[in-house]
mmCIF file of C-alpha atoms in Angstrom:
data_model
loop_
_atom_site.group_PDB
_atom_site.id
_atom_site.type_symbol
_atom_site.label_atom_id
_atom_site.label_comp_id
_atom_site.label_asym_id
_atom_site.label_seq_id
_atom_site.Cartn_x
_atom_site.Cartn_y
_atom_site.Cartn_z
ATOM 1 C CA GLN A 51 100.372 72.514 91.347
ATOM 2 C CA LYS A 52 99.284 74.843 94.156
ATOM 3 C CA GLU A 53 95.632 74.773 95.185
ATOM 4 C CA VAL A 54 95.421 78.556 94.856
ATOM 5 C CA GLU A 55 97.419 80.616 92.363
ATOM 6 C CA GLN A 56 97.786 84.377 92.584
ATOM 7 C CA ASP A 57 99.971 86.638 90.457
ATOM 8 C CA PRO A 58 102.494 88.123 92.917
ATOM 9 C CA GLY A 59 102.971 91.317 90.933
ATOM 10 C CA PRO A 60 104.130 93.881 91.804
ATOM 11 C CA LEU A 61 101.352 95.877 90.178
ATOM 12 C CA SER A 62 101.746 99.632 89.781
ATOM 13 C CA VAL A 63 98.858 101.874 88.687
ATOM 14 C CA PRO A 64 98.143 105.629 88.641
ATOM 15 C CA GLU A 65 95.700 107.112 91.121
ATOM 16 C CA GLY A 66 92.105 106.797 89.927
ATOM 17 C CA ALA A 67 92.700 103.639 87.886
ATOM 18 C CA ILE A 68 90.534 100.545 88.096
ATOM 19 C CA VAL A 69 92.512 97.661 89.569
ATOM 20 C CA SER A 70 91.791 93.997 88.894
ATOM 21 C CA LEU A 71 93.306 91.352 91.169
ATOM 22 C CA ASN A 72 92.781 87.688 90.395
ATOM 23 C CA CYS A 73 93.140 84.178 91.775
ATOM 24 C CA THR A 74 92.563 80.775 90.265
ATOM 25 C CA TYR A 75 92.021 77.578 92.198
ATOM 26 C CA SER A 76 91.882 73.869 91.543
ATOM 27 C CA ASN A 77 89.646 72.496 94.326
ATOM 28 C CA SER A 78 86.016 72.553 93.198
ATOM 29 C CA ALA A 79 84.900 71.964 96.814
ATOM 30 C CA PHE A 80 85.864 75.502 97.856
ATOM 31 C CA GLN A 81 82.717 77.355 98.920
ATOM 32 C CA TYR A 82 83.913 80.396 100.874
ATOM 33 C CA PHE A 83 86.058 83.102 99.304
ATOM 34 C CA MET A 84 87.813 85.994 100.983
ATOM 35 C CA TRP A 85 90.025 88.933 100.105
ATOM 36 C CA TYR A 86 92.396 90.348 102.694
ATOM 37 C CA ARG A 87 94.447 93.561 102.519
ATOM 38 C CA GLN A 88 97.829 93.613 104.256
ATOM 39 C CA TYR A 89 99.804 96.776 104.838
ATOM 40 C CA SER A 90 103.548 96.522 105.402
ATOM 41 C CA ARG A 91 104.447 95.085 108.844
ATOM 42 C CA LYS A 92 100.761 94.592 109.699
ATOM 43 C CA GLY A 93 98.393 91.639 109.840
ATOM 44 C CA PRO A 94 95.898 90.899 107.045
ATOM 45 C CA GLU A 95 92.601 92.777 107.278
ATOM 46 C CA LEU A 96 89.419 91.172 105.938
ATOM 47 C CA LEU A 97 88.046 93.163 102.982
ATOM 48 C CA MET A 98 85.443 90.935 101.347
ATOM 49 C CA TYR A 99 83.767 87.609 102.148
ATOM 50 C CA THR A 100 81.583 85.777 99.656
ATOM 51 C CA TYR A 101 79.858 82.433 99.766
ATOM 52 C CA SER A 102 78.480 81.903 96.293
ATOM 53 C CA SER A 103 79.131 82.719 92.663
ATOM 54 C CA GLY A 104 78.376 86.251 91.514
ATOM 55 C CA ASN A 105 79.341 89.756 92.537
ATOM 56 C CA LYS A 106 79.460 91.467 95.920
ATOM 57 C CA GLU A 107 80.031 95.193 96.176
ATOM 58 C CA ASP A 108 81.252 97.258 99.132
ATOM 59 C CA GLY A 109 82.047 100.871 98.351
ATOM 60 C CA ARG A 110 84.891 101.001 95.822
ATOM 61 C CA PHE A 111 85.488 97.247 96.098
ATOM 62 C CA THR A 112 83.752 94.486 94.129
ATOM 63 C CA ALA A 113 84.422 90.795 94.651
ATOM 64 C CA GLN A 114 83.539 88.416 91.847
ATOM 65 C CA VAL A 115 83.378 84.626 92.044
ATOM 66 C CA ASP A 116 83.068 82.325 89.017
ATOM 67 C CA LYS A 117 82.895 78.770 90.354
ATOM 68 C CA SER A 118 82.514 77.230 86.900
ATOM 69 C CA SER A 119 85.892 78.674 85.876
ATOM 70 C CA LYS A 120 87.407 78.382 89.384
ATOM 71 C CA TYR A 121 88.337 82.049 89.261
ATOM 72 C CA ILE A 122 87.861 84.925 91.693
ATOM 73 C CA SER A 123 88.571 88.613 91.269
ATOM 74 C CA LEU A 124 88.721 91.774 93.322
ATOM 75 C CA PHE A 125 88.086 95.080 91.551
ATOM 76 C CA ILE A 126 89.074 98.407 93.076
ATOM 77 C CA ARG A 127 87.487 101.486 91.501
ATOM 78 C CA ASP A 128 88.987 104.974 91.735
ATOM 79 C CA SER A 129 92.139 103.574 93.334
ATOM 80 C CA GLN A 130 93.880 105.720 95.960
ATOM 81 C CA PRO A 131 97.474 105.791 97.243
ATOM 82 C CA SER A 132 96.070 104.449 100.527
ATOM 83 C CA ASP A 133 95.091 101.267 98.634
ATOM 84 C CA SER A 134 98.802 100.471 98.227
ATOM 85 C CA ALA A 135 99.219 97.146 100.021
ATOM 86 C CA THR A 136 99.473 93.417 99.434
ATOM 87 C CA TYR A 137 96.159 91.742 98.612
ATOM 88 C CA LEU A 138 95.650 88.110 99.578
ATOM 89 C CA CYS A 139 92.919 85.848 98.291
ATOM 90 C CA ALA A 140 91.838 82.977 100.536
ATOM 91 C CA MET A 141 89.303 80.208 100.245
ATOM 92 C CA LYS A 142 88.024 77.103 102.014
ATOM 93 C CA ASN A 143 85.414 74.399 101.915
ATOM 94 C CA GLN A 144 83.075 73.734 104.816
ATOM 95 C CA GLY A 145 85.053 72.343 107.727
ATOM 96 C CA GLY A 146 88.324 72.693 105.846
ATOM 97 C CA LYS A 147 91.309 74.900 106.472
ATOM 98 C CA LEU A 148 91.812 78.295 104.869
ATOM 99 C CA ILE A 149 94.091 78.253 101.814
ATOM 100 C CA PHE A 150 95.839 81.507 100.850
ATOM 101 C CA GLY A 151 97.245 82.760 97.591
ATOM 102 C CA GLN A 152 100.777 84.193 97.599
ATOM 103 C CA GLY A 153 99.495 87.766 97.611
ATOM 104 C CA THR A 154 99.669 90.550 95.004
ATOM 105 C CA GLU A 155 101.635 93.690 95.877
ATOM 106 C CA LEU A 156 99.803 96.804 94.642
ATOM 107 C CA SER A 157 101.233 100.304 94.399
ATOM 108 C CA VAL A 158 98.959 103.252 93.534
ATOM 109 C CA LYS A 159 100.985 106.277 92.423
ATOM 110 C CA PRO A 160 99.668 109.821 93.073
ATOM 111 C CA ASP B 215 88.325 97.857 121.475
ATOM 112 C CA GLY B 216 87.927 94.182 120.557
ATOM 113 C CA GLY B 217 90.813 92.591 118.763
ATOM 114 C CA ILE B 218 93.797 90.291 118.665
ATOM 115 C CA THR B 219 97.019 91.347 120.374
ATOM 116 C CA GLN B 220 100.325 89.759 119.482
ATOM 117 C CA SER B 221 103.514 90.409 121.401
ATOM 118 C CA PRO B 222 106.291 91.166 121.103
ATOM 119 C CA LYS B 223 106.313 92.943 117.737
ATOM 120 C CA TYR B 224 109.960 91.943 117.138
ATOM 121 C CA LEU B 225 111.807 88.983 118.653
ATOM 122 C CA PHE B 226 115.342 87.691 118.306
ATOM 123 C CA ARG B 227 116.341 84.112 118.958
ATOM 124 C CA LYS B 228 119.765 82.736 119.720
ATOM 125 C CA GLU B 229 120.862 79.329 118.487
ATOM 126 C CA GLY B 230 119.461 76.511 120.642
ATOM 127 C CA GLN B 231 116.954 78.765 122.356
ATOM 128 C CA ASN B 232 113.188 78.313 122.635
ATOM 129 C CA VAL B 233 111.067 81.438 122.328
ATOM 130 C CA THR B 234 107.369 81.982 122.977
ATOM 131 C CA LEU B 235 105.103 84.290 120.994
ATOM 132 C CA SER B 236 102.000 85.610 122.712
ATOM 133 C CA CYS B 237 98.523 85.863 121.209
ATOM 134 C CA GLU B 238 95.533 87.196 123.154
ATOM 135 C CA GLN B 239 92.019 87.904 121.841
ATOM 136 C CA ASN B 240 89.034 89.585 123.484
ATOM 137 C CA LEU B 241 86.576 88.777 120.701
ATOM 138 C CA ASN B 242 85.180 85.734 122.535
ATOM 139 C CA HIS B 243 86.158 83.586 119.537
ATOM 140 C CA ASP B 244 86.368 79.828 119.992
ATOM 141 C CA ALA B 245 88.901 79.068 117.257
ATOM 142 C CA MET B 246 92.466 80.350 117.118
ATOM 143 C CA TYR B 247 95.222 79.818 114.572
ATOM 144 C CA TRP B 248 98.946 80.360 114.036
ATOM 145 C CA TYR B 249 100.393 81.065 110.592
ATOM 146 C CA ARG B 250 103.856 81.649 109.285
ATOM 147 C CA GLN B 251 104.373 84.131 106.431
ATOM 148 C CA ASP B 252 107.478 84.030 104.251
ATOM 149 C CA PRO B 253 108.092 86.259 101.203
ATOM 150 C CA GLY B 254 106.433 84.859 98.084
ATOM 151 C CA GLN B 255 104.836 81.925 99.928
ATOM 152 C CA GLY B 256 101.633 83.292 101.354
ATOM 153 C CA LEU B 257 100.457 82.105 104.770
ATOM 154 C CA ARG B 258 101.078 78.569 105.990
ATOM 155 C CA LEU B 259 99.177 77.035 108.902
ATOM 156 C CA ILE B 260 101.265 75.910 111.880
ATOM 157 C CA TYR B 261 98.663 74.946 114.518
ATOM 158 C CA TYR B 262 95.021 75.613 115.218
ATOM 159 C CA SER B 263 92.622 75.153 118.118
ATOM 160 C CA GLN B 264 88.837 74.926 117.931
ATOM 161 C CA ILE B 265 88.210 74.795 121.682
ATOM 162 C CA VAL B 266 90.061 75.160 124.972
ATOM 163 C CA ASN B 267 92.464 72.315 125.843
ATOM 164 C CA ASP B 268 92.423 70.985 122.279
ATOM 165 C CA PHE B 269 94.615 71.796 119.256
ATOM 166 C CA GLN B 270 95.666 70.212 115.956
ATOM 167 C CA LYS B 271 98.758 70.345 113.788
ATOM 168 C CA GLY B 272 98.645 72.328 110.602
ATOM 169 C CA ASP B 273 100.835 71.915 107.540
ATOM 170 C CA ILE B 274 104.167 72.913 109.091
ATOM 171 C CA ALA B 275 103.958 72.006 112.808
ATOM 172 C CA GLU B 276 107.450 70.516 113.126
ATOM 173 C CA GLY B 277 109.624 72.551 115.488
ATOM 174 C CA TYR B 278 106.654 74.370 117.039
ATOM 175 C CA SER B 279 104.402 73.768 120.036
ATOM 176 C CA VAL B 280 101.239 75.414 121.385
ATOM 177 C CA SER B 281 98.898 75.350 124.349
ATOM 178 C CA ARG B 282 95.298 76.449 124.799
ATOM 179 C CA GLU B 283 94.583 76.677 128.512
ATOM 180 C CA LYS B 284 92.288 79.697 128.205
ATOM 181 C CA LYS B 285 89.818 80.682 125.521
ATOM 182 C CA GLU B 286 91.451 84.057 124.978
ATOM 183 C CA SER B 287 95.078 82.887 124.803
ATOM 184 C CA PHE B 288 96.996 80.718 122.309
ATOM 185 C CA PRO B 289 100.790 81.043 122.761
ATOM 186 C CA LEU B 290 103.198 79.593 120.205
ATOM 187 C CA THR B 291 106.641 78.270 121.175
ATOM 188 C CA VAL B 292 109.307 78.138 118.503
ATOM 189 C CA THR B 293 111.675 75.423 119.651
ATOM 190 C CA SER B 294 115.353 74.914 118.862
ATOM 191 C CA ALA B 295 114.231 72.072 116.568
ATOM 192 C CA GLN B 296 112.891 74.663 114.108
ATOM 193 C CA LYS B 297 115.976 75.229 111.967
ATOM 194 C CA ASN B 298 114.645 78.086 109.881
ATOM 195 C CA PRO B 299 112.530 80.194 112.266
ATOM 196 C CA THR B 300 113.070 83.588 110.647
ATOM 197 C CA ALA B 301 109.602 84.670 109.477
ATOM 198 C CA PHE B 302 106.574 86.836 110.211
ATOM 199 C CA TYR B 303 104.192 84.970 112.563
ATOM 200 C CA LEU B 304 100.493 85.746 112.490
ATOM 201 C CA CYS B 305 97.810 84.740 114.960
ATOM 202 C CA ALA B 306 94.150 84.663 113.932
ATOM 203 C CA SER B 307 90.796 83.836 115.496
ATOM 204 C CA SER B 308 87.294 83.107 114.290
ATOM 205 C CA THR B 309 83.858 82.355 115.634
ATOM 206 C CA ARG B 310 81.311 79.804 114.485
ATOM 207 C CA THR B 311 77.764 80.328 113.282
ATOM 208 C CA GLY B 312 75.983 77.005 113.342
ATOM 209 C CA ASP B 313 78.355 74.521 111.759
ATOM 210 C CA ARG B 314 80.316 77.134 109.845
ATOM 211 C CA ASN B 315 83.514 78.955 110.850
ATOM 212 C CA GLN B 316 83.268 82.659 110.112
ATOM 213 C CA PRO B 317 86.193 84.470 108.440
ATOM 214 C CA GLN B 318 89.400 84.688 110.401
ATOM 215 C CA HIS B 319 90.622 87.968 111.853
ATOM 216 C CA PHE B 320 94.324 88.573 112.350
ATOM 217 C CA GLY B 321 96.660 90.236 114.799
ATOM 218 C CA ASP B 322 99.523 92.483 113.644
ATOM 219 C CA GLY B 323 102.148 89.773 113.819
ATOM 220 C CA THR B 324 105.511 89.077 115.424
ATOM 221 C CA ARG B 325 108.673 89.236 113.340
ATOM 222 C CA LEU B 326 111.170 86.630 114.537
ATOM 223 C CA SER B 327 114.827 86.761 113.554
ATOM 224 C CA ILE B 328 117.913 84.693 114.324
ATOM 225 C CA LEU B 329 120.781 86.377 116.172
#
């Protein structure tokens, strides 16, 4: 079993939809949770960084962490064609290495 | 602008040849990392370095080598011992606040292919 599981998609939604991207994990020691966005032929770009359970909002993006269920989510409101990319979750414990999910490919259709 | 520069963007390797991928950062970050990205497999850690003149193997170090002679530079050599080198290679760096590594920031990658 992989430490971090992420549905690879692809996920296709119409412009303006609310998108939900999810990851589950097995290591209860993970404390730091990140979401990266990766456009084609580019490096991952950090979108959200959270340390504890709960919600963190940044513009149209909301990151949610539920440590009791070992589940994290990224919500995108009012999705735009420019949001079309691969989204990677990543997580680590203190002093540990960063573990990535496989990435979810998102396509937002105009 | 501060950032991480990887070069070249595309690289082709002949059988039996060693090739070196460049990674330079001007963010003054202490830690640097090399990842390999294959379709459907996410990112896998090859090597990392927390300080100059020191580095550690990651999960898939076989067939690769690195050096860290300067804080801003962390080149990766893909040796002929790496039998399946075709992949997208990503370099990242991070800083530390107290005893905690901050999130990693990535370069735009080098795509390596076999000729």
